[in-house]
Amino acid sequence: MTKGKTDMFPCKFDHRNERQLDMFTDTIEFEYVKSVIGSGYEEAVAKLAIEDKVAYRAARKNMQIHSAIILKINNEFSGFFTFQVNHEAKEFCLLQSAMNLDKKDKTIYSQMVNKIIEQNTFGYPMIMTVSTKHDLECPKVFNAIGFETYLTLSGFEYMVYGKLEDVRMKRLAHATMTNAWTTTRSDWLKMKKEWNAKIEAAGEKYNIPNPKFASRDGCWQGSSGYSNVVLTKRVIEDGKVKTKKGKSFNGNASVLDPVACEVILRFFMPTEGKRVYNPFGGGVQFGYIAGSYGYEYVASEIRQNQCDANNMLCQDFENAKWIKSDSATFSPEGNFDLVFTCPPYYKVEKYIDYEGEIPDGEINSMQTYEEFRSALFAGYKIAMEHLKDNRFFVAMVGDSRASNGAYYGAEAETELFLKEQGLHLYNKIVYLEAEFTRLAQAKRILDYRKFPKREQKIIVAYKGDMSLIKGTFPAIGRL
Ligand SMILES: C[S@@+](CC[C@H](N)C(=O)[O-])C[C@H]1O[C@@H](n2cnc3c(N)ncnc32)[C@H](O)[C@@H]1O
């Protein structure tokens, strides 16, 4: 218990709703209670919580099981702040707070927060969600105490007293939340921009032009595809109408979204995990992110040019490597804690090596879908054999249409294959892309009763005992 006169000075915040405290005579006390229930303050907390409105949940019995700092001014109950220590997620959550309406004071309120900070003897990150509209429980007050905002959402700021990386998982969870990942939301795009800037910087450092799409120029096959609708422009040059390629170098290459990579890596890598295998390596994104987190990343990639570009870009990481190999026969060394792959979608892109050659064994160039599928599944099978028990196998898949217009059914066949191999189908995630290019396509193909494809699927399968998942993978904590 802390007792004594405040050493307050006139507060620099807005005092319109605050009483004028007499700083020489008021006695300010803070009392720690392990649980509101049983402390004798149940009724007072509930009453003030209801009056305060924002803190109304603190009136509930199931919230009063938590600890609190009780504020007393001149020996009278004048406010509270509830909190909860979560040892499983290793975090310290600040819950609800309120001060008597006629005693509101930002300096005393801040002292109450500091009293809570003193309770965190565990060194856990401290998290708090505040409203931009509240007078006390607001970003400005918490910022002044040393909290930092990691997410702004619908009038609320999610703040942390600690390191931003400690709450990264929460930020990723908020970006996804359900199995439909809308990749056009502002925080998703913000995080994507940050990763892309890092990849661009690595390209600059190691002289790899266009690093996000390195080795993929011209891989997009659809000459009448929607990339052209958006990216080409007709201009007049020397009195003649000419077609200019748009600003993109890649022609819509299907490189991975770095945020999707990060979410998959963080959610499906076990707490003790270290190694990731990708049987169809492709672009640099997944390896770059795995490398940034200090994981070992091994990818089988059949094109030397893609391996070279990626290995150059990731040379600052200890252990991220692309090995030129055919995943249908390549056996990576040792066992892995996560398999993640985004394989070719049959005939959607061309994969070309140095000298414009398509390497032998490249599965998209195979004559029939059936040949493609058996080489794809051969790569998957070896990957599964090298996956440890109680681990996830994640494949980002997209179906494509045969020349008669019908889908091949690659997504469904992938699910069935994984199931036949004894894995459990655990999540089916819809990865939703921007709509605008698809709208242009819709105008051309809806007459054929084809809806332009705007999504890809992320199939998450699990090898092992599903009852162990919660204990094997890191807790996410409060969202
Ligand atoms: C669709 S891309 C990967 C797409 C991914 N989204 C990316 O970021 O690039 C698939 C990759 O598989 C590679 N590939 C094709 N056949 C292969 C095989 N038999 N073994 C290993 N890699 C192969 C291609 O060269 C291509 O880079």
Coordinates of C-alpha atoms and ligand atoms in Angstrom, one line a residue:
M1 CA 0.0 0.0 0.0
T2 CA 1.3 3.4 -0.9
K3 CA 0.3 6.3 1.3
G4 CA 1.2 9.9 1.3
K5 CA 0.6 13.2 -0.2
T6 CA 0.7 13.5 -4.0
D7 CA 3.6 15.4 -5.4
M8 CA 1.5 16.5 -8.3
F9 CA 1.9 19.6 -10.2
P10 CA -0.8 21.2 -12.3
C11 CA -1.5 18.7 -15.0
K12 CA -0.8 19.6 -18.6
F13 CA -3.8 17.7 -19.9
D14 CA -7.3 18.9 -20.4
H15 CA -8.9 19.6 -17.1
R16 CA -12.5 20.4 -18.2
N17 CA -14.0 17.5 -16.4
E18 CA -11.7 17.3 -13.6
R19 CA -12.0 18.6 -10.1
Q20 CA -9.4 20.9 -8.8
L21 CA -7.4 18.8 -6.4
D22 CA -5.9 20.3 -3.4
M23 CA -2.4 19.1 -3.9
F24 CA -1.2 19.9 -0.4
T25 CA -4.0 18.2 1.6
D26 CA -5.3 15.3 -0.5
T27 CA -4.1 11.9 0.5
I28 CA -3.7 9.5 -2.4
E29 CA -3.5 5.8 -1.7
F30 CA -3.1 2.8 -4.0
E31 CA -4.0 -0.6 -2.8
Y32 CA -3.2 -3.9 -4.6
V33 CA -5.9 -6.5 -4.4
K34 CA -5.2 -10.0 -5.8
S35 CA -8.8 -10.3 -6.9
V36 CA -11.6 -7.8 -6.8
I37 CA -13.9 -10.6 -5.6
G38 CA -13.1 -11.1 -1.9
S39 CA -11.4 -7.7 -1.5
G40 CA -14.4 -5.9 -0.1
Y41 CA -14.4 -3.5 -3.2
E42 CA -16.8 -5.6 -5.4
E43 CA -19.8 -3.3 -5.1
A44 CA -17.8 -0.1 -5.4
V45 CA -16.0 -1.3 -8.5
A46 CA -19.2 -2.6 -10.1
K47 CA -21.0 0.7 -9.4
L48 CA -18.2 2.9 -10.8
A49 CA -17.8 0.6 -13.8
I50 CA -21.4 1.0 -14.7
E51 CA -21.3 4.8 -14.2
D52 CA -18.2 5.0 -16.3
K53 CA -19.8 3.1 -19.1
V54 CA -16.5 2.3 -20.9
A55 CA -15.3 0.2 -18.0
Y56 CA -18.8 -1.5 -17.6
R57 CA -17.3 -5.0 -18.0
A58 CA -15.5 -4.6 -14.6
A59 CA -18.9 -4.9 -13.0
R60 CA -19.2 -8.5 -14.1
K61 CA -18.3 -11.3 -11.7
N62 CA -16.2 -13.1 -14.3
M63 CA -14.1 -9.9 -14.7
Q64 CA -13.9 -9.3 -10.9
I65 CA -11.8 -12.5 -10.5
H66 CA -8.9 -10.4 -11.7
S67 CA -6.4 -8.4 -9.7
A68 CA -6.7 -4.6 -9.3
I69 CA -5.2 -1.5 -8.0
I70 CA -7.7 0.4 -6.0
L71 CA -7.4 4.1 -5.7
K72 CA -8.4 5.9 -2.6
I73 CA -8.4 9.7 -2.3
N74 CA -8.7 11.0 1.3
N75 CA -9.5 7.4 2.4
E76 CA -12.5 7.1 0.0
F77 CA -12.8 4.6 -2.8
S78 CA -12.1 6.8 -5.9
G79 CA -11.1 4.5 -8.8
F80 CA -9.8 1.1 -9.9
F81 CA -7.7 -0.5 -12.5
T82 CA -8.0 -4.2 -13.1
F83 CA -5.4 -6.4 -14.6
Q84 CA -4.5 -10.0 -15.4
V85 CA -1.1 -11.8 -15.6
N86 CA -1.2 -14.6 -18.2
H87 CA 1.8 -16.8 -17.6
E88 CA 0.9 -19.2 -20.5
A89 CA 1.1 -16.4 -23.0
K90 CA 3.8 -14.6 -21.0
E91 CA 1.9 -11.3 -21.0
F92 CA 0.5 -8.8 -18.6
C93 CA -2.9 -7.4 -19.6
L94 CA -4.4 -4.2 -18.3
L95 CA -8.1 -4.5 -18.3
Q96 CA -10.6 -1.9 -17.2
S97 CA -10.1 1.3 -15.3
A98 CA -12.2 4.2 -14.0
M99 CA -12.1 7.1 -11.6
N100 CA -15.0 8.7 -9.8
L101 CA -16.5 11.2 -12.2
D102 CA -15.9 14.1 -9.8
K103 CA -12.3 13.1 -9.0
K104 CA -11.0 12.5 -12.5
D105 CA -7.4 13.6 -12.8
K106 CA -4.9 12.5 -15.4
T107 CA -1.9 12.7 -13.1
I108 CA -3.4 10.5 -10.4
Y109 CA -4.7 8.1 -13.1
S110 CA -1.2 7.9 -14.6
Q111 CA 0.2 7.2 -11.1
M112 CA -2.4 4.3 -10.9
V113 CA -1.0 2.9 -14.2
N114 CA 2.5 3.2 -12.9
K115 CA 1.4 1.2 -9.8
I116 CA 0.3 -1.5 -12.1
I117 CA 3.6 -1.4 -14.0
E118 CA 5.3 -2.0 -10.6
Q119 CA 3.3 -5.3 -10.3
N120 CA 4.9 -6.6 -13.4
T121 CA 7.9 -8.3 -11.8
F122 CA 7.9 -10.9 -14.6
G123 CA 9.2 -8.6 -17.4
Y124 CA 6.2 -9.5 -19.6
P125 CA 5.0 -7.1 -22.3
M126 CA 2.1 -5.1 -20.9
I127 CA -0.9 -4.7 -23.2
M128 CA -3.8 -2.3 -23.1
T129 CA -6.6 -1.4 -25.5
V130 CA -7.7 2.2 -25.2
S131 CA -10.3 4.3 -26.8
T132 CA -9.4 7.4 -28.7
K133 CA -12.6 8.9 -27.3
H134 CA -12.0 8.3 -23.6
D135 CA -10.6 11.1 -21.4
L136 CA -8.4 8.9 -19.2
E137 CA -8.1 5.6 -20.8
C138 CA -6.8 7.1 -24.0
P139 CA -3.7 6.9 -26.2
K140 CA -2.3 10.3 -25.1
V141 CA -2.2 9.3 -21.4
F142 CA -0.7 5.9 -22.1
N143 CA 1.8 7.3 -24.5
A144 CA 3.1 9.7 -21.9
I145 CA 3.6 6.7 -19.6
G146 CA 5.7 4.9 -22.3
F147 CA 3.1 2.7 -24.0
E148 CA 3.4 2.4 -27.8
T149 CA 0.5 1.8 -30.3
Y150 CA 0.9 -1.4 -32.3
L151 CA -2.5 -1.4 -34.0
T152 CA -5.3 1.2 -34.6
L153 CA -8.7 -0.3 -35.3
S154 CA -12.2 1.1 -35.3
G155 CA -11.5 3.9 -32.8
F156 CA -9.3 1.8 -30.5
E157 CA -5.6 1.7 -30.1
Y158 CA -3.9 -1.5 -29.1
M159 CA -0.9 -0.5 -27.0
V160 CA 2.1 -2.2 -25.5
Y161 CA 4.5 -1.3 -22.7
G162 CA 7.5 -3.4 -23.9
K163 CA 8.8 -4.3 -27.4
L164 CA 6.7 -4.1 -30.5
E165 CA 8.0 -7.5 -31.6
D166 CA 6.5 -9.0 -28.5
V167 CA 3.0 -8.2 -29.9
R168 CA 3.7 -8.9 -33.5
M169 CA 1.8 -12.2 -33.4
K170 CA -1.3 -10.3 -32.1
R171 CA -1.0 -7.8 -35.0
L172 CA -0.9 -10.7 -37.4
A173 CA -3.8 -12.3 -35.7
H174 CA -5.8 -9.2 -36.1
A175 CA -4.9 -9.0 -39.8
T176 CA -6.4 -12.4 -40.3
M177 CA -8.8 -13.4 -37.5
T178 CA -10.9 -15.8 -39.6
N179 CA -10.2 -18.2 -42.4
A180 CA -10.9 -15.4 -45.0
W181 CA -7.8 -13.3 -45.3
T182 CA -8.6 -10.0 -46.9
T183 CA -5.3 -8.8 -48.1
T184 CA -6.3 -5.3 -49.0
R185 CA -6.9 -4.0 -45.5
S186 CA -4.8 -1.1 -44.3
D187 CA -2.6 -2.9 -41.7
W188 CA -2.0 -5.8 -44.0
L189 CA -0.8 -3.4 -46.7
K190 CA 1.3 -1.5 -44.2
M191 CA 3.1 -4.7 -43.1
K192 CA 3.5 -5.8 -46.7
K193 CA 5.1 -2.5 -47.6
E194 CA 7.6 -2.9 -44.8
W195 CA 8.6 -6.4 -45.9
N196 CA 8.9 -5.3 -49.5
A197 CA 11.1 -2.3 -48.5
K198 CA 13.4 -4.8 -46.8
I199 CA 13.5 -7.0 -49.9
E200 CA 14.1 -4.0 -52.1
A201 CA 17.0 -2.9 -49.8
A202 CA 18.6 -6.4 -50.1
G203 CA 18.2 -6.1 -53.9
E204 CA 20.0 -2.8 -53.8
K205 CA 22.7 -4.1 -51.5
Y206 CA 23.5 -7.2 -53.6
N207 CA 22.7 -5.8 -57.0
I208 CA 19.7 -7.9 -57.8
P209 CA 17.3 -5.8 -59.9
N210 CA 13.6 -6.1 -59.2
P211 CA 14.3 -8.5 -56.3
K212 CA 10.6 -9.2 -55.5
F213 CA 10.2 -10.7 -58.9
A214 CA 13.7 -11.7 -59.7
S215 CA 13.9 -14.3 -62.5
R216 CA 10.2 -14.1 -63.2
D217 CA 10.1 -11.5 -66.0
G218 CA 7.6 -12.5 -68.6
C219 CA 6.5 -15.7 -66.7
W220 CA 2.8 -14.8 -66.9
Q221 CA 1.3 -16.6 -69.8
G222 CA -2.0 -15.0 -70.4
S223 CA -1.4 -12.7 -73.3
S224 CA -5.0 -11.8 -73.1
G225 CA -5.0 -12.0 -69.4
Y226 CA -6.0 -9.3 -67.0
S227 CA -2.4 -8.2 -66.4
N228 CA -2.6 -6.7 -69.8
V229 CA -5.9 -5.0 -69.2
V230 CA -4.4 -3.1 -66.3
L231 CA -0.7 -2.7 -67.1
T232 CA -0.5 -1.8 -70.8
K233 CA -1.1 1.7 -72.2
R234 CA -1.6 3.0 -75.7
V235 CA 0.4 6.1 -76.4
I236 CA 1.2 8.3 -79.5
E237 CA 4.9 8.4 -80.3
D238 CA 6.3 9.9 -83.4
G239 CA 2.8 10.3 -84.7
K240 CA 2.0 6.6 -84.3
V241 CA -0.1 4.7 -81.8
K242 CA 2.1 2.4 -79.8
T243 CA 1.4 -0.1 -77.0
K244 CA 3.6 0.4 -74.0
K245 CA 4.1 -2.1 -71.3
G246 CA 2.9 -0.9 -67.9
K247 CA 5.2 -0.1 -65.0
S248 CA 5.3 -3.6 -63.6
F249 CA 8.3 -5.7 -64.7
N250 CA 6.7 -9.0 -63.7
G251 CA 3.6 -9.3 -65.8
N252 CA 1.7 -10.4 -62.7
A253 CA 4.1 -13.2 -61.5
S254 CA 2.5 -15.0 -58.6
V255 CA 5.1 -14.2 -56.0
L256 CA 4.0 -14.8 -52.5
D257 CA 2.6 -12.1 -50.3
P258 CA 5.1 -11.6 -47.5
V259 CA 2.4 -11.0 -44.9
A260 CA 0.8 -14.3 -45.7
C261 CA 4.3 -15.9 -45.4
E262 CA 4.8 -14.3 -42.0
V263 CA 1.4 -15.3 -40.7
I264 CA 1.9 -18.9 -41.8
L265 CA 5.4 -19.0 -40.4
R266 CA 4.3 -17.5 -37.0
F267 CA 1.1 -19.5 -36.6
F268 CA 2.3 -22.9 -37.8
M269 CA 5.9 -23.0 -36.5
P270 CA 6.0 -24.8 -33.2
T271 CA 7.5 -23.1 -30.1
E272 CA 10.6 -25.2 -30.3
G273 CA 10.7 -25.2 -34.2
K274 CA 13.7 -24.3 -36.2
R275 CA 13.6 -25.7 -39.7
V276 CA 11.3 -25.1 -42.7
Y277 CA 11.2 -26.9 -46.0
N278 CA 9.6 -25.7 -49.3
P279 CA 9.5 -28.3 -52.1
F280 CA 8.6 -25.6 -54.8
G281 CA 10.8 -22.7 -53.8
G282 CA 9.9 -19.9 -56.2
G283 CA 10.4 -16.3 -55.2
V284 CA 12.4 -15.0 -52.3
Q285 CA 9.6 -14.0 -49.9
F286 CA 9.1 -17.0 -47.7
G287 CA 12.8 -17.7 -47.3
Y288 CA 13.5 -14.1 -46.6
I289 CA 11.0 -13.9 -43.8
A290 CA 12.0 -17.3 -42.4
G291 CA 15.6 -16.1 -42.5
S292 CA 14.7 -12.8 -40.8
Y293 CA 13.2 -14.8 -37.9
G294 CA 16.4 -16.8 -37.6
Y295 CA 14.9 -20.1 -38.8
E296 CA 16.6 -22.5 -41.2
Y297 CA 14.9 -22.5 -44.6
V298 CA 15.6 -25.1 -47.3
A299 CA 13.9 -24.9 -50.6
S300 CA 14.0 -27.1 -53.6
E301 CA 13.8 -25.0 -56.8
I302 CA 14.3 -26.3 -60.3
R303 CA 15.6 -23.1 -61.8
Q304 CA 19.2 -22.1 -61.2
N305 CA 18.4 -18.4 -62.0
Q306 CA 15.8 -18.2 -59.2
C307 CA 18.1 -20.1 -56.7
D308 CA 21.0 -17.7 -57.5
A309 CA 18.9 -14.5 -57.1
N310 CA 17.4 -15.7 -53.8
N311 CA 20.6 -17.0 -52.4
M312 CA 22.2 -13.6 -53.1
L313 CA 19.3 -11.7 -51.5
C314 CA 19.4 -13.9 -48.4
Q315 CA 23.1 -14.1 -47.8
D316 CA 22.9 -12.1 -44.6
F317 CA 20.8 -14.8 -43.0
E318 CA 22.7 -17.7 -41.5
N319 CA 20.6 -20.4 -43.0
A320 CA 18.2 -19.7 -45.8
K321 CA 19.0 -21.6 -49.0
W322 CA 17.5 -22.6 -52.3
I323 CA 18.9 -25.8 -53.8
K324 CA 18.6 -26.3 -57.5
S325 CA 16.8 -29.6 -57.6
D326 CA 13.7 -31.5 -58.8
S327 CA 11.5 -31.9 -55.7
A328 CA 10.0 -35.1 -57.1
T329 CA 13.4 -36.8 -56.4
F330 CA 15.3 -34.4 -54.1
S331 CA 15.6 -35.6 -50.5
P332 CA 16.4 -32.7 -48.2
E333 CA 18.7 -33.4 -45.3
G334 CA 17.1 -34.2 -41.9
N335 CA 13.5 -33.4 -40.7
F336 CA 11.6 -30.2 -40.6
D337 CA 9.2 -28.4 -38.2
L338 CA 7.1 -26.9 -41.0
V339 CA 6.5 -27.5 -44.7
F340 CA 5.2 -24.6 -46.6
T341 CA 4.9 -24.4 -50.3
C342 CA 3.1 -22.5 -53.1
P343 CA 3.6 -24.8 -56.1
P344 CA 2.9 -24.0 -59.7
Y345 CA -0.7 -23.8 -60.7
Y346 CA -0.9 -25.9 -63.9
K347 CA -0.1 -23.8 -67.0
V348 CA -0.7 -20.5 -65.3
E349 CA 3.0 -19.4 -65.6
K350 CA 6.1 -20.4 -67.5
Y351 CA 9.2 -21.0 -65.4
I352 CA 12.3 -20.2 -67.4
D353 CA 16.0 -20.6 -66.4
Y354 CA 19.1 -18.9 -67.8
E355 CA 19.2 -18.9 -71.6
G356 CA 15.4 -19.0 -71.7
E357 CA 15.4 -22.7 -71.1
I358 CA 12.7 -24.6 -69.2
P359 CA 14.5 -27.1 -67.0
D360 CA 13.7 -30.8 -67.3
G361 CA 11.3 -31.8 -64.5
E362 CA 9.7 -28.4 -64.3
I363 CA 6.2 -29.4 -63.6
N364 CA 4.2 -26.7 -65.3
S365 CA 5.7 -27.6 -68.7
M366 CA 4.5 -31.2 -68.5
Q367 CA 2.3 -32.3 -71.3
T368 CA -0.8 -33.3 -69.3
Y369 CA -2.3 -32.3 -66.0
E370 CA -2.0 -35.8 -64.8
E371 CA 1.8 -35.8 -65.3
F372 CA 1.9 -32.4 -63.5
R373 CA -0.1 -33.8 -60.6
S374 CA 2.0 -36.9 -60.1
A375 CA 5.2 -34.9 -60.1
L376 CA 3.6 -32.4 -57.7
F377 CA 2.4 -35.1 -55.3
A378 CA 5.8 -36.8 -55.5
G379 CA 7.4 -33.6 -54.2
Y380 CA 4.7 -33.4 -51.5
K381 CA 5.3 -37.0 -50.5
I382 CA 9.0 -36.6 -49.9
A383 CA 8.3 -33.3 -48.0
M384 CA 5.8 -35.1 -45.8
E385 CA 8.3 -37.9 -45.0
H386 CA 10.7 -35.2 -43.8
L387 CA 8.1 -33.5 -41.7
K388 CA 8.4 -34.3 -38.0
D389 CA 5.4 -35.6 -36.1
N390 CA 2.9 -33.0 -34.7
R391 CA 3.8 -30.5 -37.3
F392 CA 1.9 -28.6 -40.1
F393 CA 2.1 -29.1 -43.8
V394 CA 0.8 -25.9 -45.5
A395 CA 0.1 -25.6 -49.3
M396 CA -1.1 -22.4 -50.9
V397 CA -3.0 -23.7 -53.9
G398 CA -4.9 -22.3 -56.8
D399 CA -6.9 -24.1 -59.4
S400 CA -6.6 -23.4 -63.1
R401 CA -8.8 -24.0 -66.1
A402 CA -8.2 -26.4 -68.9
S403 CA -8.5 -25.3 -72.5
N404 CA -12.2 -26.4 -72.5
G405 CA -12.8 -23.9 -69.6
A406 CA -13.3 -26.4 -66.8
Y407 CA -11.3 -26.4 -63.7
Y408 CA -8.7 -29.2 -63.3
G409 CA -9.8 -29.7 -59.7
A410 CA -6.2 -29.3 -58.3
E411 CA -7.4 -27.8 -55.0
A412 CA -9.8 -30.7 -54.2
E413 CA -7.3 -33.2 -55.3
T414 CA -4.6 -31.7 -53.1
E415 CA -6.9 -32.1 -50.1
L416 CA -7.8 -35.7 -50.9
F417 CA -4.1 -36.5 -51.4
L418 CA -3.1 -35.0 -48.1
K419 CA -5.9 -37.0 -46.4
E420 CA -4.9 -40.2 -48.2
Q421 CA -1.4 -39.7 -46.9
G422 CA -2.7 -39.8 -43.3
L423 CA -2.5 -36.0 -42.6
H424 CA -5.5 -34.3 -41.0
L425 CA -7.1 -31.4 -43.0
Y426 CA -7.0 -28.7 -40.4
N427 CA -7.7 -25.3 -42.0
K428 CA -8.9 -24.2 -45.3
I429 CA -8.1 -20.6 -45.7
V430 CA -9.3 -18.3 -48.4
Y431 CA -6.7 -15.8 -49.5
L432 CA -8.6 -12.9 -51.0
E433 CA -6.9 -10.6 -53.4
A434 CA -7.8 -7.1 -54.7
E435 CA -10.9 -6.9 -56.7
F436 CA -10.3 -4.3 -59.3
T437 CA -8.4 -6.4 -61.9
R438 CA -11.1 -9.1 -61.6
L439 CA -13.8 -6.5 -62.3
A440 CA -12.3 -5.8 -65.7
Q441 CA -12.1 -9.5 -66.4
A442 CA -15.7 -10.0 -65.3
K443 CA -17.0 -7.8 -68.1
R444 CA -15.5 -10.3 -70.5
I445 CA -16.2 -13.6 -69.0
L446 CA -19.5 -13.4 -67.1
D447 CA -21.3 -14.2 -70.3
Y448 CA -19.6 -17.6 -70.2
R449 CA -20.9 -17.9 -66.7
K450 CA -17.4 -17.8 -65.3
F451 CA -16.8 -15.7 -62.2
P452 CA -13.2 -14.3 -62.2
K453 CA -11.2 -16.1 -59.6
R454 CA -10.2 -13.7 -56.8
E455 CA -9.0 -16.1 -54.2
Q456 CA -6.4 -18.8 -53.6
K457 CA -6.7 -21.4 -50.9
I458 CA -4.2 -22.1 -48.2
I459 CA -4.7 -25.8 -47.1
V460 CA -3.3 -26.5 -43.7
A461 CA -2.8 -30.1 -43.0
Y462 CA -1.4 -31.6 -39.8
K463 CA 0.8 -34.7 -39.3
G464 CA 0.3 -36.3 -35.9
D465 CA -1.8 -36.0 -32.8
M466 CA -4.1 -33.0 -33.0
S467 CA -4.7 -33.0 -29.2
L468 CA -1.1 -31.8 -28.8
I469 CA -1.5 -28.7 -31.0
K470 CA -2.3 -26.2 -28.2
G471 CA 0.7 -27.2 -26.1
T472 CA 3.1 -27.4 -29.1
F473 CA 2.5 -24.0 -30.7
P474 CA 3.0 -20.7 -28.9
A475 CA 0.0 -19.1 -27.2
I476 CA -1.3 -15.9 -28.8
G477 CA -2.7 -14.4 -25.7
R478 CA -5.3 -11.6 -25.5
L479 CA -6.4 -10.0 -28.7
Ligands
LIG1 C1 4.4 -20.9 -58.5 S1 6.1 -20.8 -58.2 C2 6.1 -20.4 -56.7 C3 5.1 -19.4 -56.6 C4 5.4 -18.7 -55.4 N1 4.2 -18.1 -55.1 C5 6.6 -17.7 -55.5 O1 6.7 -16.9 -54.7 O2 7.3 -17.6 -56.5 C6 6.6 -22.4 -58.2 C7 8.1 -22.7 -58.4 O3 8.2 -24.1 -58.5 C8 9.3 -24.3 -59.3 N2 9.3 -25.7 -59.8 C9 8.6 -26.2 -60.8 N3 8.8 -27.5 -60.9 C10 9.7 -27.8 -59.9 C11 10.2 -29.0 -59.5 N4 10.0 -30.2 -60.1 N5 11.0 -29.0 -58.4 C12 11.3 -27.9 -57.7 N6 10.8 -26.7 -58.1 C13 10.0 -26.7 -59.2 C14 9.2 -23.2 -60.4 O4 10.4 -23.0 -61.0 C15 8.7 -22.1 -59.6 O5 9.7 -21.2 -59.2

